[in-house]
Amino acid sequence: MTTQTSAHTVMQRCDILGGFSEEPDCLTRPFASRAMRQANEAVAGWMRAAGMTVQQDKLGNLIGRYEAHSIGTKTLLLGSHLDTVRNAGKYDGPLGVMVALACIERLHACQQRLPFAIEVLGFADEEGLRYQRAYLGSKAVTGTFDREMLGLIDAKGITMAEAIRAFGGDPDSLPSARWQPDELLGYCEVHIEQGPVLEALDLAVGVVSAIAGQNRISVCFTGEAGHTGTVPMALRRDALCAAAEFVLSVEALARSVPGLVATVGQMAVQPGVSNVIAAQVTLSLDVRHRDDTQREQACRQLEGRAHAIGLTRSVALNWQRLQGRRVVACAPQLSGLLAQAIQETAHPLHTLPSGAGHDAAILADLTEVAMLFVRCRGGISHHPAEAVSTEDVEVAITVLERFLHLLCEREGHP
Ligand code: GLV
Ligand code: MN
Ligand code: MN
């Protein structure tokens, strides 16, 4: 397989995976869905053809293993996620799995085994689309999966436990961590940047320094339904007006604090009728910052603001923190090897933080993590217009290959 063929193959495979969707007109591939099953089957086939043994774990993560040249050696983890957001692009997640697979294919093509095993992980859920909880896949791998989540229901009333079972998994025997930290060399994830920095610098790839922390919160305002024609404005307890005021407060705070990003991306209005005053509004709040203290402080401020709005409008507030992740620093040694790989393959080195969350942030609970970002067009992501170039994908494959070589040298096998 020539070098050029691999990057083209990665692009073709991202196209194929992009066709596995729960919605006919756009790409939406939630956790444990039919589309996810199709994706896992396709990737499993490519993994087997690349000399890997393949299994789907009890949660639905796809795991391909490429053995070392001798047994009893450590394992390096590579990969990313195979689920998507609603109306997604083709590369957020799958690109990292496909680039890792391309490296294995190159090793397999020349019958090369390394002094360590490699597992390529296709995580079953990173986005949290179906159950509003992110990182289900990587949490199962690290043994940090909170079993209480199994009782959550999706939009159709299906519990997470039922969804896992229907997908061929087993919620009753989700593993405690499969790995001991000393059995691993680390985890390296290739991912599109999802921002404009590399493009502005005219760089194909960059090394990630740290992954921003994030909180996800469910905010519910409960007022009182009423007739839109008869209830005077001064006597209303309009939940949607409270929510609207809160949304603008979120924006105002985020604009005033450097580095803070805060977003309301989802809102459900009850009863949702044009001639009925809104009785209840549930909205999502996503708050991120590179500094954990600032992120937590912003959340406290916003909770205070929501209470104040509720009080003024006689609307009740329910504030439920769904998840919080600290900032995760990428490991200096492993990231140093990625940096060296970039320089040795004649590309300028640039290091940048990630504002997006990644499976690597969870894997950091278990092992050293490093990430390689790939330039994406216009910095656009979580959008069908997401795009990468074949040339940049080629650079990513070459850098990851070089990284594997450097890791071999570090482990004492040139
Ligand atoms: C995942 O894409 C996230 O950052 O929310
Ligand atoms: Mn994403
Ligand atoms: Mn992603």
Short mmCIF file of C-alpha atoms and ligand atoms in Angstrom, two decimals:
data_model
loop_
_atom_site.label_atom_id
_atom_site.label_comp_id
_atom_site.label_asym_id
_atom_site.label_seq_id
_atom_site.Cartn_x
_atom_site.Cartn_y
_atom_site.Cartn_z
CA MET A 1 0.00 0.00 0.00
CA THR A 2 1.57 3.28 -1.02
CA THR A 3 1.67 6.22 1.34
CA GLN A 4 -0.71 8.20 -0.82
CA THR A 5 -3.23 5.37 -0.99
CA SER A 6 -3.60 5.30 2.77
CA ALA A 7 -4.69 8.93 3.08
CA HIS A 8 -7.17 8.41 0.25
CA THR A 9 -8.41 5.28 1.95
CA VAL A 10 -8.90 7.18 5.20
CA MET A 11 -10.93 9.81 3.33
CA GLN A 12 -13.02 7.14 1.58
CA ARG A 13 -13.66 5.37 4.85
CA CYS A 14 -14.76 8.60 6.54
CA ASP A 15 -17.19 9.00 3.62
CA ILE A 16 -18.50 5.48 4.12
CA LEU A 17 -18.93 5.98 7.87
CA GLY A 18 -20.61 9.31 7.13
CA GLY A 19 -23.37 7.32 5.40
CA PHE A 20 -24.28 5.42 8.58
CA SER A 21 -26.88 7.69 10.13
CA GLU A 22 -30.15 7.51 12.02
CA GLU A 23 -31.51 10.37 9.93
CA PRO A 24 -31.88 10.20 6.15
CA ASP A 25 -30.79 13.73 5.29
CA CYS A 26 -27.94 14.29 7.70
CA LEU A 27 -25.34 12.47 9.77
CA THR A 28 -26.58 11.59 13.25
CA ARG A 29 -25.03 8.53 14.86
CA PRO A 30 -25.95 8.21 18.53
CA PHE A 31 -24.74 5.69 21.06
CA ALA A 32 -25.93 2.09 20.61
CA SER A 33 -27.99 2.86 17.51
CA ARG A 34 -28.48 0.91 14.30
CA ALA A 35 -26.16 3.37 12.56
CA MET A 36 -23.53 2.76 15.23
CA ARG A 37 -23.83 -0.99 14.66
CA GLN A 38 -23.23 -0.44 10.93
CA ALA A 39 -20.18 1.70 11.72
CA ASN A 40 -18.78 -0.89 14.12
CA GLU A 41 -19.27 -3.67 11.56
CA ALA A 42 -17.50 -1.73 8.83
CA VAL A 43 -14.58 -0.73 11.05
CA ALA A 44 -14.29 -4.26 12.46
CA GLY A 45 -13.93 -5.59 8.91
CA TRP A 46 -11.15 -3.12 8.12
CA MET A 47 -9.44 -3.97 11.41
CA ARG A 48 -9.50 -7.71 10.69
CA ALA A 49 -8.09 -7.13 7.23
CA ALA A 50 -5.25 -5.23 8.90
CA GLY A 51 -4.26 -8.26 10.97
CA MET A 52 -6.06 -7.25 14.15
CA THR A 53 -8.22 -9.31 16.46
CA VAL A 54 -11.49 -7.50 17.08
CA GLN A 55 -13.99 -7.42 19.91
CA GLN A 56 -16.88 -5.23 20.99
CA ASP A 57 -16.75 -4.68 24.74
CA LYS A 58 -19.69 -4.83 27.17
CA LEU A 59 -20.62 -1.21 26.51
CA GLY A 60 -20.27 -1.33 22.72
CA ASN A 61 -16.76 0.07 22.23
CA LEU A 62 -14.97 -1.46 19.27
CA ILE A 63 -11.47 -2.70 20.07
CA GLY A 64 -8.94 -3.93 17.51
CA ARG A 65 -5.68 -5.42 18.79
CA TYR A 66 -2.45 -5.69 16.85
CA GLU A 67 -0.14 -8.01 18.76
CA ALA A 68 3.46 -7.23 19.61
CA HIS A 69 6.31 -9.38 18.33
CA SER A 70 6.48 -11.07 21.72
CA ILE A 71 3.96 -11.70 24.47
CA GLY A 72 3.92 -10.06 27.88
CA THR A 73 4.69 -6.63 26.51
CA LYS A 74 2.93 -3.35 27.18
CA THR A 75 0.11 -1.93 25.08
CA LEU A 76 -0.26 1.42 23.38
CA LEU A 77 -3.81 2.70 22.93
CA LEU A 78 -4.83 4.70 19.85
CA GLY A 79 -8.22 5.80 18.56
CA SER A 80 -11.13 8.16 19.04
CA HIS A 81 -14.94 7.96 18.96
CA LEU A 82 -17.35 6.64 16.34
CA ASP A 83 -20.54 8.39 17.54
CA THR A 84 -21.54 11.84 16.35
CA VAL A 85 -23.61 14.85 17.31
CA ARG A 86 -26.88 15.56 15.44
CA ASN A 87 -26.35 16.85 11.88
CA ALA A 88 -22.63 16.17 12.24
CA GLY A 89 -19.56 16.33 10.05
CA LYS A 90 -17.73 13.19 8.95
CA TYR A 91 -14.41 13.66 10.72
CA ASP A 92 -14.99 14.51 14.38
CA GLY A 93 -14.06 11.16 15.92
CA PRO A 94 -13.87 8.73 12.97
CA LEU A 95 -10.78 10.45 11.54
CA GLY A 96 -8.73 9.50 14.61
CA VAL A 97 -9.81 5.85 14.35
CA MET A 98 -9.11 5.74 10.61
CA VAL A 99 -5.65 7.34 10.88
CA ALA A 100 -4.67 4.87 13.61
CA LEU A 101 -5.96 2.02 11.46
CA ALA A 102 -3.96 3.29 8.47
CA CYS A 103 -0.77 3.06 10.56
CA ILE A 104 -1.59 -0.52 11.54
CA GLU A 105 -2.25 -1.36 7.89
CA ARG A 106 1.19 -0.09 6.96
CA LEU A 107 2.78 -2.23 9.68
CA HIS A 108 0.75 -5.24 8.60
CA ALA A 109 1.59 -4.72 4.93
CA CYS A 110 5.27 -5.21 5.69
CA GLN A 111 4.64 -7.91 8.30
CA GLN A 112 6.10 -5.67 10.98
CA ARG A 113 5.42 -6.29 14.66
CA LEU A 114 6.48 -3.82 17.32
CA PRO A 115 7.90 -4.38 20.81
CA PHE A 116 4.48 -3.38 22.18
CA ALA A 117 0.92 -4.29 21.25
CA ILE A 118 -1.38 -1.62 19.85
CA GLU A 119 -5.10 -1.41 20.47
CA VAL A 120 -7.21 0.85 18.29
CA LEU A 121 -10.33 1.95 20.17
CA GLY A 122 -13.51 3.12 18.49
CA PHE A 123 -15.40 4.61 21.42
CA ALA A 124 -19.15 4.04 21.39
CA ASP A 125 -20.07 7.42 22.86
CA GLU A 126 -18.11 10.60 23.33
CA GLU A 127 -20.65 13.25 22.39
CA GLY A 128 -23.38 12.31 24.85
CA LEU A 129 -26.10 12.88 22.26
CA ARG A 130 -28.47 10.11 23.30
CA TYR A 131 -28.34 10.34 27.11
CA GLN A 132 -26.92 13.83 27.64
CA ARG A 133 -23.89 12.27 29.32
CA ALA A 134 -20.62 12.40 27.40
CA TYR A 135 -17.69 9.96 27.34
CA LEU A 136 -19.67 6.78 28.08
CA GLY A 137 -17.20 4.75 26.01
CA SER A 138 -13.96 5.98 27.51
CA LYS A 139 -15.43 5.84 31.02
CA ALA A 140 -16.19 2.15 30.52
CA VAL A 141 -12.59 1.57 29.40
CA THR A 142 -11.10 3.43 32.37
CA GLY A 143 -13.49 1.86 34.88
CA THR A 144 -14.95 5.26 35.83
CA PHE A 145 -18.43 4.60 34.40
CA ASP A 146 -21.07 5.59 36.93
CA ARG A 147 -23.60 2.74 37.04
CA GLU A 148 -26.36 5.15 38.08
CA MET A 149 -26.36 6.36 34.46
CA LEU A 150 -27.79 3.00 33.36
CA GLY A 151 -31.25 4.12 34.49
CA LEU A 152 -31.27 7.30 32.36
CA ILE A 153 -33.83 7.36 29.56
CA ASP A 154 -33.45 8.65 26.02
CA ALA A 155 -36.02 10.70 24.09
CA LYS A 156 -38.02 7.51 23.35
CA GLY A 157 -38.03 6.34 26.98
CA ILE A 158 -35.42 3.61 26.44
CA THR A 159 -33.11 3.19 29.41
CA MET A 160 -29.38 3.17 28.87
CA ALA A 161 -29.25 -0.39 30.21
CA GLU A 162 -31.84 -1.50 27.62
CA ALA A 163 -29.97 0.27 24.84
CA ILE A 164 -26.69 -1.42 25.80
CA ARG A 165 -28.38 -4.84 25.86
CA ALA A 166 -30.06 -4.29 22.50
CA PHE A 167 -26.65 -3.37 21.11
CA GLY A 168 -25.20 -6.70 22.25
CA GLY A 169 -23.55 -5.38 25.39
CA ASP A 170 -24.05 -6.28 29.01
CA PRO A 171 -24.79 -3.45 31.45
CA ASP A 172 -24.52 -5.85 34.39
CA SER A 173 -20.90 -6.64 33.75
CA LEU A 174 -19.44 -3.37 32.59
CA PRO A 175 -15.80 -3.77 33.40
CA SER A 176 -13.87 -2.15 36.11
CA ALA A 177 -10.77 -0.84 34.34
CA ARG A 178 -9.48 -3.51 32.01
CA TRP A 179 -5.97 -2.16 32.32
CA GLN A 180 -3.52 -1.51 35.10
CA PRO A 181 -1.62 1.70 34.39
CA ASP A 182 1.72 -0.15 34.28
CA GLU A 183 0.44 -2.35 31.43
CA LEU A 184 0.01 0.66 29.18
CA LEU A 185 2.42 2.92 27.31
CA GLY A 186 -0.22 5.60 26.94
CA TYR A 187 -3.05 6.76 24.70
CA CYS A 188 -2.57 8.88 21.60
CA GLU A 189 -5.56 10.40 19.80
CA VAL A 190 -5.61 12.06 16.39
CA HIS A 191 -8.52 14.50 15.99
CA ILE A 192 -9.54 17.41 13.84
CA GLU A 193 -8.75 20.70 15.53
CA GLN A 194 -12.37 21.94 15.44
CA GLY A 195 -11.00 25.48 15.55
CA PRO A 196 -9.25 27.92 13.21
CA VAL A 197 -5.73 28.12 14.68
CA LEU A 198 -3.82 25.66 12.48
CA GLU A 199 -5.46 27.03 9.35
CA ALA A 200 -4.49 30.58 10.30
CA LEU A 201 -0.89 29.43 10.80
CA ASP A 202 -0.96 27.38 7.58
CA LEU A 203 -0.04 24.19 9.45
CA ALA A 204 -1.29 20.68 8.75
CA VAL A 205 -0.99 19.40 12.31
CA GLY A 206 -0.30 20.52 15.87
CA VAL A 207 0.35 18.99 19.28
CA VAL A 208 -2.27 19.50 21.97
CA SER A 209 -1.04 20.90 25.28
CA ALA A 210 -4.20 20.52 27.38
CA ILE A 211 -7.92 19.81 27.08
CA ALA A 212 -10.27 22.41 28.56
CA GLY A 213 -12.53 21.48 31.47
CA GLN A 214 -16.27 21.50 30.93
CA ASN A 215 -19.48 21.36 32.93
CA ARG A 216 -22.82 20.26 31.56
CA ILE A 217 -25.84 21.44 33.52
CA SER A 218 -29.56 20.95 33.06
CA VAL A 219 -31.55 24.07 34.00
CA CYS A 220 -35.31 23.91 34.41
CA PHE A 221 -37.61 26.90 34.93
CA THR A 222 -41.18 26.06 36.03
CA GLY A 223 -43.85 28.75 35.88
CA GLU A 224 -47.54 28.43 35.11
CA ALA A 225 -49.42 27.79 31.89
CA GLY A 226 -52.25 30.16 31.05
CA HIS A 227 -54.30 31.65 28.25
CA THR A 228 -52.24 34.09 26.14
CA GLY A 229 -55.29 36.25 25.53
CA THR A 230 -56.58 36.58 29.05
CA VAL A 231 -53.74 36.54 31.60
CA PRO A 232 -52.42 40.11 32.02
CA MET A 233 -48.69 40.56 31.52
CA ALA A 234 -48.09 41.59 35.14
CA LEU A 235 -49.70 38.39 36.46
CA ARG A 236 -47.82 35.89 34.34
CA ARG A 237 -45.26 33.33 35.49
CA ASP A 238 -43.79 32.71 32.05
CA ALA A 239 -41.05 30.07 32.11
CA LEU A 240 -39.89 30.91 28.59
CA CYS A 241 -39.33 34.57 29.44
CA ALA A 242 -37.26 33.47 32.45
CA ALA A 243 -35.27 31.11 30.24
CA ALA A 244 -34.74 33.79 27.59
CA GLU A 245 -33.43 36.22 30.20
CA PHE A 246 -31.12 33.53 31.51
CA VAL A 247 -29.76 32.67 28.05
CA LEU A 248 -28.74 36.29 27.51
CA SER A 249 -27.12 36.35 30.97
CA VAL A 250 -25.06 33.33 29.97
CA GLU A 251 -23.87 35.10 26.86
CA ALA A 252 -23.14 38.32 28.74
CA LEU A 253 -21.03 36.58 31.38
CA ALA A 254 -19.07 34.56 28.83
CA ARG A 255 -18.35 37.70 26.84
CA SER A 256 -17.07 39.47 29.94
CA VAL A 257 -14.69 36.76 31.24
CA PRO A 258 -11.61 36.14 29.07
CA GLY A 259 -11.33 32.51 28.02
CA LEU A 260 -14.81 31.57 29.20
CA VAL A 261 -17.20 29.95 26.72
CA ALA A 262 -20.75 29.19 27.80
CA THR A 263 -23.57 27.95 25.62
CA VAL A 264 -27.25 27.09 25.75
CA GLY A 265 -27.66 24.68 22.84
CA GLN A 266 -30.91 22.97 23.66
CA MET A 267 -34.27 24.10 24.95
CA ALA A 268 -37.53 22.22 25.49
CA VAL A 269 -40.67 24.29 25.99
CA GLN A 270 -43.82 22.87 27.61
CA PRO A 271 -46.54 22.75 26.52
CA GLY A 272 -45.06 24.43 23.43
CA VAL A 273 -48.28 25.89 22.05
CA SER A 274 -48.61 29.32 20.46
CA ASN A 275 -51.62 30.42 22.54
CA VAL A 276 -50.45 29.00 25.88
CA ILE A 277 -48.00 30.73 28.24
CA ALA A 278 -44.98 28.47 28.66
CA ALA A 279 -45.23 26.46 31.88
CA GLN A 280 -41.85 24.83 31.85
CA VAL A 281 -38.57 25.23 30.01
CA THR A 282 -35.64 22.86 30.31
CA LEU A 283 -32.37 24.00 28.79
CA SER A 284 -28.84 22.73 28.51
CA LEU A 285 -25.89 24.75 29.73
CA ASP A 286 -22.33 23.97 28.62
CA VAL A 287 -19.56 25.92 30.38
CA ARG A 288 -15.85 25.64 29.54
CA HIS A 289 -12.60 27.31 30.52
CA ARG A 290 -8.92 26.46 30.51
CA ASP A 291 -8.84 27.26 34.20
CA ASP A 292 -10.88 25.05 36.54
CA THR A 293 -11.37 27.76 39.17
CA GLN A 294 -12.72 30.20 36.60
CA ARG A 295 -15.07 27.56 35.19
CA GLU A 296 -16.48 26.68 38.60
CA GLN A 297 -16.79 30.33 39.54
CA ALA A 298 -18.69 31.06 36.33
CA CYS A 299 -21.08 28.19 37.08
CA ARG A 300 -21.73 29.53 40.58
CA GLN A 301 -22.39 33.00 39.16
CA LEU A 302 -24.80 31.64 36.57
CA GLU A 303 -26.66 29.58 39.16
CA GLY A 304 -27.04 32.71 41.28
CA ARG A 305 -28.30 34.60 38.25
CA ALA A 306 -30.84 31.87 37.43
CA HIS A 307 -32.14 31.97 41.02
CA ALA A 308 -32.48 35.75 40.87
CA ILE A 309 -34.40 35.58 37.58
CA GLY A 310 -36.68 32.90 39.01
CA LEU A 311 -37.34 34.95 42.14
CA THR A 312 -38.21 38.11 40.23
CA ARG A 313 -40.57 36.24 37.94
CA SER A 314 -42.05 33.84 40.53
CA VAL A 315 -40.72 30.96 38.50
CA ALA A 316 -39.19 27.93 40.21
CA LEU A 317 -35.68 26.82 39.33
CA ASN A 318 -34.15 23.37 39.22
CA TRP A 319 -30.38 23.37 38.64
CA GLN A 320 -28.89 19.95 37.99
CA ARG A 321 -25.20 19.49 37.35
CA LEU A 322 -24.93 16.56 34.93
CA GLN A 323 -21.19 16.39 34.64
CA GLY A 324 -18.00 18.26 35.30
CA ARG A 325 -14.55 17.58 33.91
CA ARG A 326 -11.36 19.23 35.05
CA VAL A 327 -8.72 20.59 32.67
CA VAL A 328 -6.46 17.76 31.57
CA ALA A 329 -2.84 18.42 30.68
CA CYS A 330 -1.39 16.18 28.00
CA ALA A 331 1.62 14.14 29.15
CA PRO A 332 4.94 15.92 28.47
CA GLN A 333 6.89 12.80 27.47
CA LEU A 334 4.37 11.32 25.09
CA SER A 335 3.58 14.76 23.64
CA GLY A 336 7.33 15.33 23.28
CA LEU A 337 7.52 12.25 21.05
CA LEU A 338 4.68 13.61 18.91
CA ALA A 339 6.50 16.94 18.67
CA GLN A 340 9.70 15.16 17.67
CA ALA A 341 7.78 13.14 15.08
CA ILE A 342 6.41 16.36 13.56
CA GLN A 343 9.84 17.94 13.36
CA GLU A 344 11.52 14.81 11.99
CA THR A 345 8.94 14.64 9.22
CA ALA A 346 9.86 18.21 8.25
CA HIS A 347 6.82 20.04 9.54
CA PRO A 348 6.87 23.11 11.78
CA LEU A 349 5.91 22.44 15.37
CA HIS A 350 3.02 24.24 16.97
CA THR A 351 1.42 23.44 20.32
CA LEU A 352 -2.14 24.49 21.10
CA PRO A 353 -4.81 23.84 23.74
CA SER A 354 -8.11 22.13 22.97
CA GLY A 355 -11.36 23.89 23.78
CA ALA A 356 -13.30 20.76 22.80
CA GLY A 357 -13.58 17.70 25.00
CA HIS A 358 -11.98 14.44 23.91
CA ASP A 359 -11.78 10.80 24.97
CA ALA A 360 -8.16 11.55 25.88
CA ALA A 361 -9.41 13.65 28.82
CA ILE A 362 -10.97 10.52 30.32
CA LEU A 363 -8.12 8.18 29.38
CA ALA A 364 -5.86 10.52 31.37
CA ASP A 365 -7.40 8.96 34.51
CA LEU A 366 -5.67 5.75 33.52
CA THR A 367 -2.55 6.52 31.51
CA GLU A 368 -0.45 9.21 29.84
CA VAL A 369 -2.24 10.89 26.96
CA ALA A 370 -1.14 12.84 23.89
CA MET A 371 -3.14 14.34 21.03
CA LEU A 372 -2.38 15.34 17.48
CA PHE A 373 -4.69 17.92 15.91
CA VAL A 374 -5.31 18.03 12.17
CA ARG A 375 -6.25 21.30 10.44
CA CYS A 376 -9.91 21.53 9.46
CA ARG A 377 -11.35 23.93 6.92
CA GLY A 378 -12.54 27.20 8.40
CA GLY A 379 -12.28 25.70 11.88
CA ILE A 380 -15.81 24.38 11.29
CA SER A 381 -16.97 21.39 13.30
CA HIS A 382 -20.16 19.85 14.72
CA HIS A 383 -21.52 20.83 11.33
CA PRO A 384 -21.91 18.98 8.01
CA ALA A 385 -19.40 21.35 6.40
CA GLU A 386 -16.58 19.89 8.50
CA ALA A 387 -13.66 19.20 6.11
CA VAL A 388 -10.04 18.06 6.12
CA SER A 389 -7.67 17.69 3.17
CA THR A 390 -6.17 14.41 1.96
CA GLU A 391 -2.73 16.04 2.16
CA ASP A 392 -3.18 16.90 5.83
CA VAL A 393 -4.46 13.41 6.58
CA GLU A 394 -1.32 12.10 4.92
CA VAL A 395 0.77 14.26 7.25
CA ALA A 396 -1.15 12.94 10.26
CA ILE A 397 -0.53 9.32 9.21
CA THR A 398 3.17 9.96 8.65
CA VAL A 399 3.53 11.73 12.00
CA LEU A 400 1.72 8.95 13.85
CA GLU A 401 3.90 6.35 12.11
CA ARG A 402 7.00 8.27 13.12
CA PHE A 403 5.64 8.54 16.67
CA LEU A 404 5.32 4.74 16.79
CA HIS A 405 8.88 4.41 15.58
CA LEU A 406 10.14 6.82 18.26
CA LEU A 407 8.21 4.91 20.89
CA CYS A 408 9.93 1.71 19.71
CA GLU A 409 13.30 3.42 20.15
CA ARG A 410 12.32 4.66 23.59
CA GLU A 411 11.33 1.15 24.58
CA GLY A 412 14.82 0.00 23.53
CA HIS A 413 14.03 -1.49 20.13
CA PRO A 414 15.33 0.65 17.26
C1 GLV B 1 -17.28 17.14 22.20
O1 GLV B 1 -17.20 17.30 20.99
C2 GLV B 1 -17.36 18.27 23.07
O2 GLV B 1 -16.36 18.98 23.23
O3 GLV B 1 -18.46 18.54 23.57
MN MN B 2 -17.54 16.37 18.88
MN MN B 3 -14.62 14.44 18.90
#
